[in-house]
Amino acid sequence: MQELMPSTYKELCDIRHILEQNYHDMLDIEFTIQEGKLFMLQCRVGKRTGVAALTMALDMLHEGLIDEKEVVMRLTPAQLDELLHPILDAADEKKHQVIAKGLPAGPGGAVGKIVLDSETSKAYTAQHIKNILVREETNPEDVEGMRSATGILTARGGMTSHAALVARGWGKCCIVGCDAIKIDMNARTISIDGKTYKEGDTLSLNGSKGWVYAEEVKMIDATENPLFQEFMKLVDKFRVMGVRTNADNPEDAQNAINFGAEGIGLFRIEHMFYGKNSEKPLEKLRNMILADNLESRVAALAELEPYMKEAAKGTLKVMDGKPLTFRLMDPPLHEFVPQTEEKQREVAKERGMDLNDLKKRIEDMHEVNPMMGLRGVRLGIIYPEITETQFRALFSATAELKKEGFNPMLEIMVPLTINAAELHHQKNIANRIKAEVENKYGIQFDYKFGTMIEIPRAALVADQIAEVAEFFSFGTNDLTQMTFGFSRDDVNAIVHKYVDEKIIPADPFNNFDRECVGELVKIGIERGRKTRANLKCGVCGEHGGDPTAAEFFFTAGMNYVSCSPFRVPVARLAAAQAAIKAGASK
Ligand code: PEP
Ligand code: MG
């Protein structure tokens, strides 16, 4: 065009320049030329990928076209997320057909061979064959396979299921609740809509959308982009709300720090019983769970304590000078007792126990509704020796680190609280053990004592609870479960139908329910701060990483959100945008 009609070309370039200066953005321009005359037809802000959005925003800043605040507003959290994960190539994706859809539990893309169990995944990975672990649902015994697989696909489970939580923690591509999949473990095949795929066949997953393909889709590598660092500096300039991470081992904690986390908002001690190096502590935990009298429980706990101390110490050390909120044990106990006959036989043998006695003990522990049963603080009230062991392990780790010259900032929180009396009960144990440990090590230390708010009742009596608790952490996974009465693990199909029928707008485990769960959060913060004006409040449920909820949490008065390490940059951006929108940025 420049060669054929230079003056019209110049006219077009000039108009383009005027438009860009006026819109302060890159535009998609439509024009036509008729008998040498240029007609402008339409213009609109142009669509762009994450990488392009980042590059353009910083270019425009350097050209003086937009200011720093505008740069921060230019990238959507989803575009930033795109930069952090390898993804399927969108252009190539269009050439393939989606064979099934599930919930987008872990973002990014993955391509690999179907494997149906942990062992096969590890065997494939050992031969450098990328693989996708396909399971009905996952449980702690699958963790090593989940670690070794490139992606995870489950037929059941919601956004807070085991698979979803673990995968997100590792920034791994994962789709859950893909109910079209039928797995046949005998034939070692899966079928979708009547079509069968063998173990070893290729699948591609789009974990950001929840789409499954039965062919290899091209991947794009999200390479380190120096512009990313420049952009994140600007983000933090305007951010007011803190961003912490949910992490429970030194590697994840370090990863999160590298992504800009300012502390740990949730350390789930149960995770030390999953995966690599968990055999020994898991054996002790099982002894504790299966103990049928105080003496044997105390003996099992004494053996477990050093493992807990080391687990806490390793992560406290990495977090040196940054707060670490340790959540007292909240194990779904049933997940840790052997389920299959074969495993039960193995455990009975290990413990020198009669198989029938073991089965009887497991049967005695059976709860009709374990999510509402012996969990959270209830465990520490029924068995105070379990809390005592954890306090001793945590305080000892803190004392040892202080002696070694580190600055551990321990915060301990009690899960599933319903009233202040529960907290007084646990705090009394803490006071006693703290004095004992300080005496033993000859050193004094501080820590903060707080609670999770994850049962509606706790939000309503937050004023009383704040008399004991120095901080609140809102567990919005359970708070959503308890507010809706929807089981976190089983409700998937019902939620899908409810969303399809427009009975509810979205899956509340995925999209924070401002109307009611949000109302409870606001009430909790408000009432808590009536008693304790400087009460620190955070959110550590999965919604802490939901950028669409950041504005709500910020205006509700939350001091920080906590999310999995790979969500940290996105949460930082969402928090900065919330502050800018509220006119409250730094
Ligand atoms: C929660 O309930 O929001 C929470 C963080 O705890 P968990 O998911 O471990 O129950
Ligand atoms: Mg919870």
XYZ file of C-alpha atoms and ligand atoms in Angstrom:
597
model
C 0.000 0.000 0.000
C 2.864 2.304 0.872
C 4.264 1.730 -2.616
C 1.002 1.777 -4.548
C -0.770 4.690 -2.865
C 1.722 6.530 -0.669
C -0.457 9.529 0.175
C -3.467 7.419 1.260
C -1.101 5.253 3.225
C 0.260 8.312 5.058
C -3.278 9.535 5.691
C -4.186 6.135 7.230
C -1.071 6.149 9.441
C -1.841 9.663 10.647
C -5.429 8.737 11.509
C -4.219 5.610 13.275
C -1.847 7.754 15.296
C -4.603 10.250 16.223
C -6.894 7.402 17.242
C -4.250 5.733 19.408
C -3.391 9.034 21.078
C -7.063 9.616 21.728
C -7.927 6.109 22.988
C -4.562 5.587 24.716
C -4.628 2.019 23.487
C -3.929 -0.320 20.608
C -6.893 -0.385 18.267
C -8.434 -2.703 15.783
C -9.225 -0.433 12.816
C -11.447 -1.127 9.824
C -11.159 0.987 6.690
C -11.808 0.887 3.003
C -10.368 2.740 0.011
C -12.624 3.557 -2.856
C -11.342 5.283 -5.967
C -8.317 6.471 -4.008
C -10.392 7.891 -1.148
C -9.896 6.535 2.390
C -12.996 5.813 4.445
C -12.678 4.930 8.140
C -15.392 2.405 9.043
C -14.926 1.413 12.636
C -12.423 1.154 15.450
C -12.386 -0.616 18.801
C -9.820 -1.557 21.419
C -7.917 -4.525 20.025
C -7.895 -7.968 21.638
C -4.526 -9.297 22.775
C -2.839 -12.214 24.497
C -1.270 -11.915 27.940
C 2.247 -11.427 26.571
C 1.049 -8.779 24.109
C -0.941 -6.954 26.797
C 2.115 -6.799 29.035
C 4.401 -5.576 26.268
C 1.963 -2.957 25.015
C 1.135 -1.586 28.471
C 4.802 -1.057 29.312
C 5.560 0.361 25.838
C 2.740 2.866 26.238
C 4.038 3.800 29.685
C 7.503 4.437 28.279
C 5.997 6.476 25.429
C 4.090 8.594 27.977
C 0.719 7.513 26.593
C -0.592 6.050 29.853
C 0.378 6.377 33.530
C 1.485 3.695 35.985
C -1.982 3.108 37.429
C -3.338 2.548 33.945
C -0.558 0.026 33.241
C -1.687 -1.985 36.261
C -5.303 -1.880 35.070
C -4.371 -2.986 31.541
C -3.702 -6.657 32.300
C -6.569 -8.845 33.391
C -5.690 -11.411 36.071
C -6.388 -14.123 33.481
C -3.824 -12.575 31.103
C -1.232 -12.506 33.869
C -2.039 -16.113 34.712
C -1.420 -16.994 31.064
C 2.136 -15.731 31.430
C 2.834 -18.051 34.333
C 1.844 -21.407 32.927
C 2.682 -23.335 29.799
C -0.546 -23.321 27.835
C -2.141 -25.011 24.850
C -1.643 -23.032 21.658
C -5.073 -21.423 21.136
C -4.731 -21.473 17.340
C -3.933 -25.184 17.298
C -6.616 -25.881 19.894
C -9.255 -24.639 17.441
C -8.292 -27.421 15.031
C -9.217 -30.127 17.548
C -12.489 -31.240 19.016
C -13.261 -31.065 22.726
C -14.267 -34.595 23.815
C -15.242 -33.813 27.413
C -15.559 -30.897 29.801
C -14.879 -30.694 33.528
C -14.017 -28.041 36.104
C -10.896 -25.925 35.475
C -9.128 -26.823 38.722
C -5.490 -26.174 37.830
C -4.670 -23.704 35.046
C -2.374 -24.052 32.059
C -2.150 -26.861 29.560
C -0.830 -30.406 29.548
C -0.280 -33.063 26.905
C 0.591 -36.628 27.792
C -0.239 -40.317 27.702
C -3.138 -41.637 29.742
C -2.046 -43.418 32.941
C -4.539 -44.852 35.375
C -2.561 -45.097 38.599
C 0.342 -43.595 40.466
C 2.719 -46.486 39.785
C 2.219 -46.267 36.011
C 2.680 -42.499 36.102
C 5.985 -42.885 37.922
C 7.096 -45.615 35.488
C 6.273 -43.402 32.465
C 7.960 -40.373 34.009
C 11.063 -42.448 34.745
C 11.239 -43.081 30.977
C 10.682 -39.336 30.308
C 7.224 -39.991 28.892
C 4.822 -37.167 29.709
C 1.603 -38.515 31.179
C -1.852 -37.497 32.378
C -3.073 -39.238 35.521
C -6.738 -40.126 35.057
C -8.580 -41.169 38.240
C -12.147 -41.473 39.462
C -11.009 -39.064 42.203
C -7.689 -38.800 44.018
C -6.761 -39.538 47.606
C -3.524 -39.184 49.585
C -2.223 -42.478 48.156
C -2.179 -40.917 44.657
C 0.029 -37.986 45.581
C 3.284 -39.332 44.131
C 1.555 -40.085 40.829
C 0.032 -36.616 40.837
C 3.482 -35.161 41.377
C 5.008 -37.176 38.542
C 2.185 -36.590 36.032
C 2.124 -33.576 33.702
C -1.595 -33.152 34.209
C -4.414 -34.612 36.301
C -7.926 -35.496 35.201
C -10.617 -36.804 37.542
C -14.142 -37.970 36.864
C -15.442 -36.768 40.223
C -14.780 -33.994 42.738
C -15.294 -30.243 42.944
C -13.079 -27.181 42.988
C -11.981 -27.904 46.559
C -11.516 -31.660 46.132
C -8.204 -33.286 47.023
C -7.008 -33.330 43.402
C -7.870 -29.663 42.879
C -6.152 -28.457 46.047
C -2.982 -30.467 45.520
C -2.679 -29.604 41.814
C -3.234 -25.895 42.352
C -0.652 -25.944 45.123
C 1.889 -27.168 42.592
C 0.681 -24.977 39.736
C -0.169 -28.161 37.880
C -2.730 -28.429 35.100
C -5.784 -30.238 36.439
C -9.395 -30.883 35.465
C -11.801 -32.381 38.003
C -15.428 -33.475 37.955
C -15.264 -34.545 34.318
C -18.217 -36.863 34.738
C -18.375 -38.035 31.114
C -15.327 -40.211 31.808
C -15.876 -43.839 32.718
C -12.796 -45.683 33.920
C -12.363 -49.424 33.592
C -9.425 -50.452 35.755
C -9.624 -54.096 34.634
C -9.411 -53.325 30.925
C -7.105 -50.334 31.719
C -9.192 -48.060 29.513
C -11.339 -44.983 29.792
C -14.413 -44.265 27.740
C -16.072 -41.003 26.840
C -19.403 -40.926 25.031
C -19.015 -44.565 24.028
C -15.507 -44.110 22.612
C -12.719 -46.032 24.323
C -9.153 -44.836 24.961
C -6.371 -47.101 26.241
C -3.734 -46.404 28.822
C -0.875 -44.958 26.732
C -3.164 -43.040 24.340
C -2.629 -39.274 24.173
C -4.779 -36.632 25.845
C -4.434 -32.846 25.942
C -5.911 -30.788 28.760
C -6.811 -27.118 28.861
C -6.832 -26.674 32.635
C -7.866 -23.030 32.397
C -11.113 -23.948 30.653
C -11.645 -27.549 31.765
C -11.534 -28.930 28.211
C -10.216 -32.353 27.223
C -8.913 -33.368 23.773
C -8.079 -36.882 22.560
C -5.149 -35.708 20.434
C -1.905 -33.881 20.862
C -2.471 -30.118 20.883
C 0.605 -27.862 20.512
C 1.904 -26.224 23.694
C 3.385 -22.745 24.142
C 6.136 -22.313 26.687
C 5.618 -19.500 29.148
C 9.209 -18.356 29.241
C 10.618 -15.981 31.806
C 9.716 -12.489 30.717
C 11.770 -9.587 32.184
C 8.803 -7.286 31.560
C 6.939 -9.373 34.105
C 9.261 -8.203 36.891
C 8.875 -4.565 35.886
C 5.111 -4.926 35.792
C 4.915 -6.616 39.222
C 6.922 -3.778 40.780
C 4.258 -1.344 39.590
C 1.528 -3.663 40.895
C 3.014 -3.611 44.399
C 3.315 0.148 44.285
C -0.478 0.447 44.307
C -1.440 -2.635 46.321
C -2.722 -2.222 49.871
C -4.075 -5.689 50.781
C -1.414 -8.256 51.666
C -0.882 -11.482 49.746
C 0.185 -14.657 51.479
C 0.372 -18.235 50.349
C -1.021 -21.620 51.321
C 2.101 -23.763 51.634
C 3.273 -26.517 53.923
C 6.801 -27.418 52.894
C 10.038 -25.481 52.311
C 10.002 -25.872 48.492
C 6.484 -24.504 48.046
C 7.228 -21.736 50.573
C 10.341 -20.686 48.648
C 8.447 -20.811 45.384
C 5.781 -18.558 46.850
C 8.349 -16.085 48.156
C 9.846 -15.941 44.659
C 6.355 -15.102 43.394
C 6.114 -12.304 45.986
C 4.239 -13.916 48.904
C 4.554 -11.935 52.130
C 3.850 -14.816 54.480
C 2.055 -18.131 54.818
C -1.657 -17.801 55.478
C -2.313 -21.521 55.789
C 0.078 -24.303 56.657
C -1.884 -27.555 56.626
C 0.072 -29.992 58.792
C -1.843 -32.957 57.297
C 0.164 -32.572 54.095
C 3.232 -34.025 55.808
C 1.386 -37.335 55.674
C 1.091 -37.346 51.864
C 3.647 -38.297 49.257
C 7.428 -38.326 49.418
C 9.024 -39.207 52.796
C 5.621 -39.549 54.399
C 5.820 -43.279 55.196
C 7.276 -42.914 58.692
C 5.124 -40.031 59.952
C 2.064 -41.614 58.328
C 2.735 -44.830 60.203
C 2.897 -42.859 63.494
C -0.250 -40.939 62.616
C -2.059 -44.192 61.909
C -0.903 -45.514 65.264
C -2.354 -42.402 66.842
C -5.653 -42.730 64.998
C -5.980 -46.450 65.646
C -4.989 -46.207 69.335
C -7.955 -47.174 71.477
C -6.669 -45.845 74.793
C -4.902 -42.767 76.112
C -1.624 -44.498 76.841
C -1.076 -45.863 73.358
C -2.258 -42.597 71.791
C 0.238 -40.609 73.864
C 2.991 -43.068 72.910
C 2.170 -42.689 69.197
C 2.089 -38.893 69.536
C 5.487 -38.853 71.242
C 6.902 -40.645 68.184
C 5.108 -38.264 65.826
C 6.260 -35.063 67.542
C 9.825 -34.921 66.152
C 8.478 -35.292 62.595
C 6.042 -32.426 63.201
C 8.762 -30.277 64.696
C 11.009 -30.836 61.664
C 8.156 -30.156 59.215
C 7.371 -26.863 60.945
C 10.998 -25.898 61.422
C 11.959 -26.386 57.769
C 9.247 -24.047 56.532
C 9.610 -21.504 59.376
C 13.281 -21.278 58.434
C 12.508 -20.484 54.787
C 9.922 -17.916 55.935
C 12.469 -16.254 58.238
C 11.072 -12.843 59.269
C 7.741 -13.465 57.508
C 4.617 -14.719 59.307
C 3.636 -18.374 59.063
C 0.113 -19.323 60.087
C 0.055 -22.915 61.214
C -3.378 -24.509 61.274
C -3.861 -27.119 64.016
C -4.541 -30.550 62.634
C -7.831 -30.796 60.771
C -7.569 -34.214 59.220
C -10.410 -36.026 57.650
C -9.360 -39.050 59.751
C -11.072 -41.531 57.451
C -8.619 -40.578 54.682
C -5.706 -41.834 56.739
C -6.957 -45.280 57.739
C -6.330 -48.091 55.260
C -9.359 -48.588 53.024
C -8.631 -51.714 51.002
C -8.452 -55.233 52.457
C -4.887 -55.553 51.137
C -3.739 -52.321 52.831
C -5.551 -53.269 56.048
C -3.775 -56.631 56.051
C -0.447 -54.821 55.593
C -1.107 -52.332 58.421
C -2.374 -55.078 60.778
C 0.841 -56.995 60.138
C 3.002 -53.902 60.730
C 1.245 -53.211 64.018
C 1.206 -56.846 65.109
C -2.560 -56.576 65.284
C -5.277 -59.041 64.456
C -6.900 -58.105 61.119
C -10.403 -58.391 62.562
C -9.511 -56.117 65.484
C -8.178 -53.550 63.041
C -11.334 -53.774 60.944
C -13.449 -53.375 64.068
C -11.489 -50.257 65.095
C -11.946 -48.739 61.625
C -15.637 -49.607 61.760
C -15.973 -47.947 65.192
C -14.474 -44.779 63.768
C -16.902 -44.698 60.860
C -18.914 -41.491 60.741
C -22.053 -41.045 58.664
C -20.988 -37.496 57.855
C -17.269 -37.093 58.505
C -17.239 -33.469 57.282
C -19.485 -32.611 60.240
C -17.873 -34.993 62.680
C -14.596 -35.405 64.485
C -12.677 -32.649 62.708
C -10.942 -29.414 63.509
C -10.890 -28.145 67.070
C -13.220 -30.955 68.134
C -10.324 -33.348 67.741
C -8.241 -31.234 70.140
C -11.043 -31.059 72.683
C -11.875 -34.759 72.641
C -8.143 -35.625 72.589
C -6.251 -32.661 74.154
C -3.029 -34.659 73.914
C -3.156 -34.193 70.115
C -3.153 -30.397 70.480
C -0.524 -30.581 73.176
C 1.859 -32.459 70.884
C 1.406 -29.897 68.118
C 2.031 -26.943 70.436
C 5.142 -28.632 71.770
C 6.444 -29.343 68.253
C 5.738 -25.794 67.056
C 7.129 -24.023 70.096
C 10.229 -26.227 70.099
C 10.823 -25.451 66.396
C 10.439 -21.737 67.187
C 12.783 -21.879 70.194
C 15.435 -23.802 68.237
C 15.327 -21.373 65.315
C 15.575 -18.379 67.632
C 18.627 -19.951 69.229
C 20.113 -20.449 65.762
C 19.669 -16.714 65.050
C 16.546 -16.865 62.867
C 13.408 -14.787 63.277
C 10.459 -17.218 63.218
C 7.078 -15.461 63.180
C 4.717 -18.179 64.296
C 0.955 -17.790 64.240
C -1.238 -20.693 65.321
C -4.868 -20.986 64.342
C -7.636 -23.279 65.468
C -9.888 -24.733 62.767
C -13.666 -25.215 62.663
C -14.355 -23.122 65.751
C -17.942 -22.487 66.869
C -17.430 -20.372 69.997
C -14.959 -18.675 72.336
C -15.019 -21.505 74.882
C -13.317 -23.846 72.405
C -10.542 -21.303 71.980
C -10.108 -20.792 75.734
C -9.791 -24.561 76.087
C -7.028 -24.742 73.463
C -5.300 -21.543 74.609
C -4.942 -22.986 78.124
C -3.032 -25.910 76.664
C -0.895 -23.513 74.601
C -0.038 -21.391 77.659
C 1.038 -24.446 79.636
C 3.180 -25.917 76.848
C 4.753 -22.551 75.955
C 5.976 -22.094 79.513
C 7.315 -25.676 79.497
C 9.207 -25.193 76.208
C 10.575 -21.749 77.171
C 11.848 -23.286 80.337
C 13.432 -26.227 78.559
C 15.251 -24.078 75.970
C 15.896 -21.148 78.325
C 14.533 -18.705 75.755
C 11.367 -16.573 75.472
C 9.442 -16.126 72.245
C 6.191 -14.617 70.971
C 3.509 -16.063 68.775
C -0.024 -15.120 67.777
C -3.081 -17.191 68.659
C -6.005 -16.995 66.258
C -8.812 -18.921 64.704
C -10.331 -19.854 61.409
C -13.840 -18.599 60.778
C -15.418 -21.320 58.660
C -18.726 -22.089 60.352
C -21.540 -19.504 60.114
C -21.981 -19.580 63.894
C -18.415 -18.410 64.401
C -19.004 -15.361 62.184
C -22.085 -14.476 64.200
C -20.306 -14.654 67.577
C -17.088 -13.122 66.221
C -17.194 -10.393 68.892
C -16.878 -13.037 71.621
C -14.330 -15.057 69.682
C -12.122 -11.977 69.206
C -11.697 -11.752 72.953
C -9.387 -14.761 72.667
C -8.349 -14.736 69.008
C -5.723 -12.219 67.926
C -6.501 -12.850 64.264
C -9.175 -14.403 62.033
C -8.572 -16.417 58.913
C -11.720 -17.058 56.903
C -11.873 -20.635 55.609
C -14.261 -19.963 52.791
C -14.232 -23.565 51.562
C -15.951 -24.826 54.683
C -17.861 -21.582 55.143
C -19.359 -22.110 51.678
C -20.064 -25.770 52.438
C -21.771 -24.949 55.729
C -23.698 -21.939 54.384
C -25.117 -23.729 51.353
C -25.276 -27.145 53.024
C -23.485 -28.425 49.890
C -20.948 -31.203 50.508
C -17.595 -30.012 49.147
C -16.775 -33.422 47.769
C -20.066 -34.737 46.412
C -22.157 -31.867 45.183
C -20.700 -31.434 41.726
C -23.489 -32.889 39.618
C -26.144 -31.009 41.588
C -24.256 -27.723 41.257
C -23.893 -28.226 37.489
C -27.619 -28.736 37.154
C -28.370 -25.766 39.419
C -26.139 -23.544 37.295
C -27.664 -24.855 34.043
C -31.165 -24.223 35.388
C -30.082 -20.753 36.593
C -31.099 -21.602 40.166
C -27.713 -20.318 41.303
C -25.463 -18.111 39.145
C -22.241 -20.160 39.532
C -20.466 -22.892 41.504
C -19.984 -21.182 44.896
C -16.827 -23.198 45.588
C -15.334 -21.599 42.514
C -17.006 -18.182 42.436
C -17.249 -16.558 45.839
C -20.863 -16.077 46.927
C -20.917 -12.429 47.965
C -24.600 -12.482 48.804
C -24.493 -14.829 51.808
C -21.002 -16.215 52.418
C -19.812 -12.661 51.779
C -22.345 -11.291 54.242
C -21.016 -13.692 56.899
C -17.468 -12.557 56.149
C -18.474 -8.905 56.555
C -20.338 -9.655 59.792
C -17.344 -11.638 61.097
C -14.883 -8.817 60.416
C -17.191 -6.124 61.740
C -18.113 -7.917 64.970
C -14.568 -9.124 65.543
C -13.201 -5.586 65.251
C -15.815 -4.264 67.700
C -13.960 -6.242 70.343
C -10.448 -5.929 68.948
C -10.057 -2.888 66.737
C -6.783 -4.015 65.167
C -7.924 -7.615 64.564
C -5.976 -8.969 61.598
C -8.260 -10.686 59.078
C -7.337 -12.841 56.121
C -8.912 -15.389 53.828
C -7.266 -18.749 53.231
C -10.001 -20.723 51.447
C -9.566 -21.278 47.710
C -11.403 -17.999 47.053
C -8.289 -16.207 48.334
C -6.835 -16.897 44.869
C -9.996 -15.873 43.002
C -9.243 -12.499 41.389
C -12.937 -11.731 40.963
C -13.366 -11.847 44.754
C -10.374 -9.603 45.562
C -12.350 -6.368 45.344
C -14.968 -7.745 47.714
C -12.371 -8.904 50.247
C -10.564 -5.589 50.063
C -13.661 -3.473 50.641
C -14.815 -5.850 53.399
C -11.619 -4.908 55.266
C -9.508 -8.011 54.775
C -5.819 -7.444 55.605
C -4.649 -10.185 53.275
C -5.656 -13.014 50.981
C -3.783 -16.302 50.941
C -3.569 -18.598 47.935
C -1.444 -21.331 46.377
C 2.080 -20.236 45.327
C 1.338 -20.024 41.605
C -1.690 -17.805 42.250
C 0.357 -15.245 44.195
C 1.183 -12.870 41.277
C -2.445 -12.959 40.110
C -3.640 -12.203 43.660
C -1.157 -9.316 43.873
C -2.525 -7.873 40.635
C -6.160 -8.344 41.679
C -5.420 -6.668 45.035
C -3.732 -3.696 43.332
C -6.627 -3.302 40.884
C -9.109 -3.451 43.786
C -7.225 -0.660 45.571
C -7.069 1.490 42.432
C -10.783 0.995 41.744
C -11.661 1.885 45.337
C -9.469 4.991 45.101
C -7.493 3.638 48.016
C -4.201 2.777 46.372
C -0.948 3.671 48.042
C -11.320 -23.815 54.275
O -12.209 -24.524 54.750
O -11.548 -22.813 53.571
C -9.910 -24.133 54.534
C -8.944 -23.338 54.126
O -9.629 -25.311 55.150
P -9.670 -26.743 54.400
O -9.858 -26.492 52.948
O -8.406 -27.408 54.744
O -10.877 -27.381 55.055
Mg -11.655 -25.849 56.398
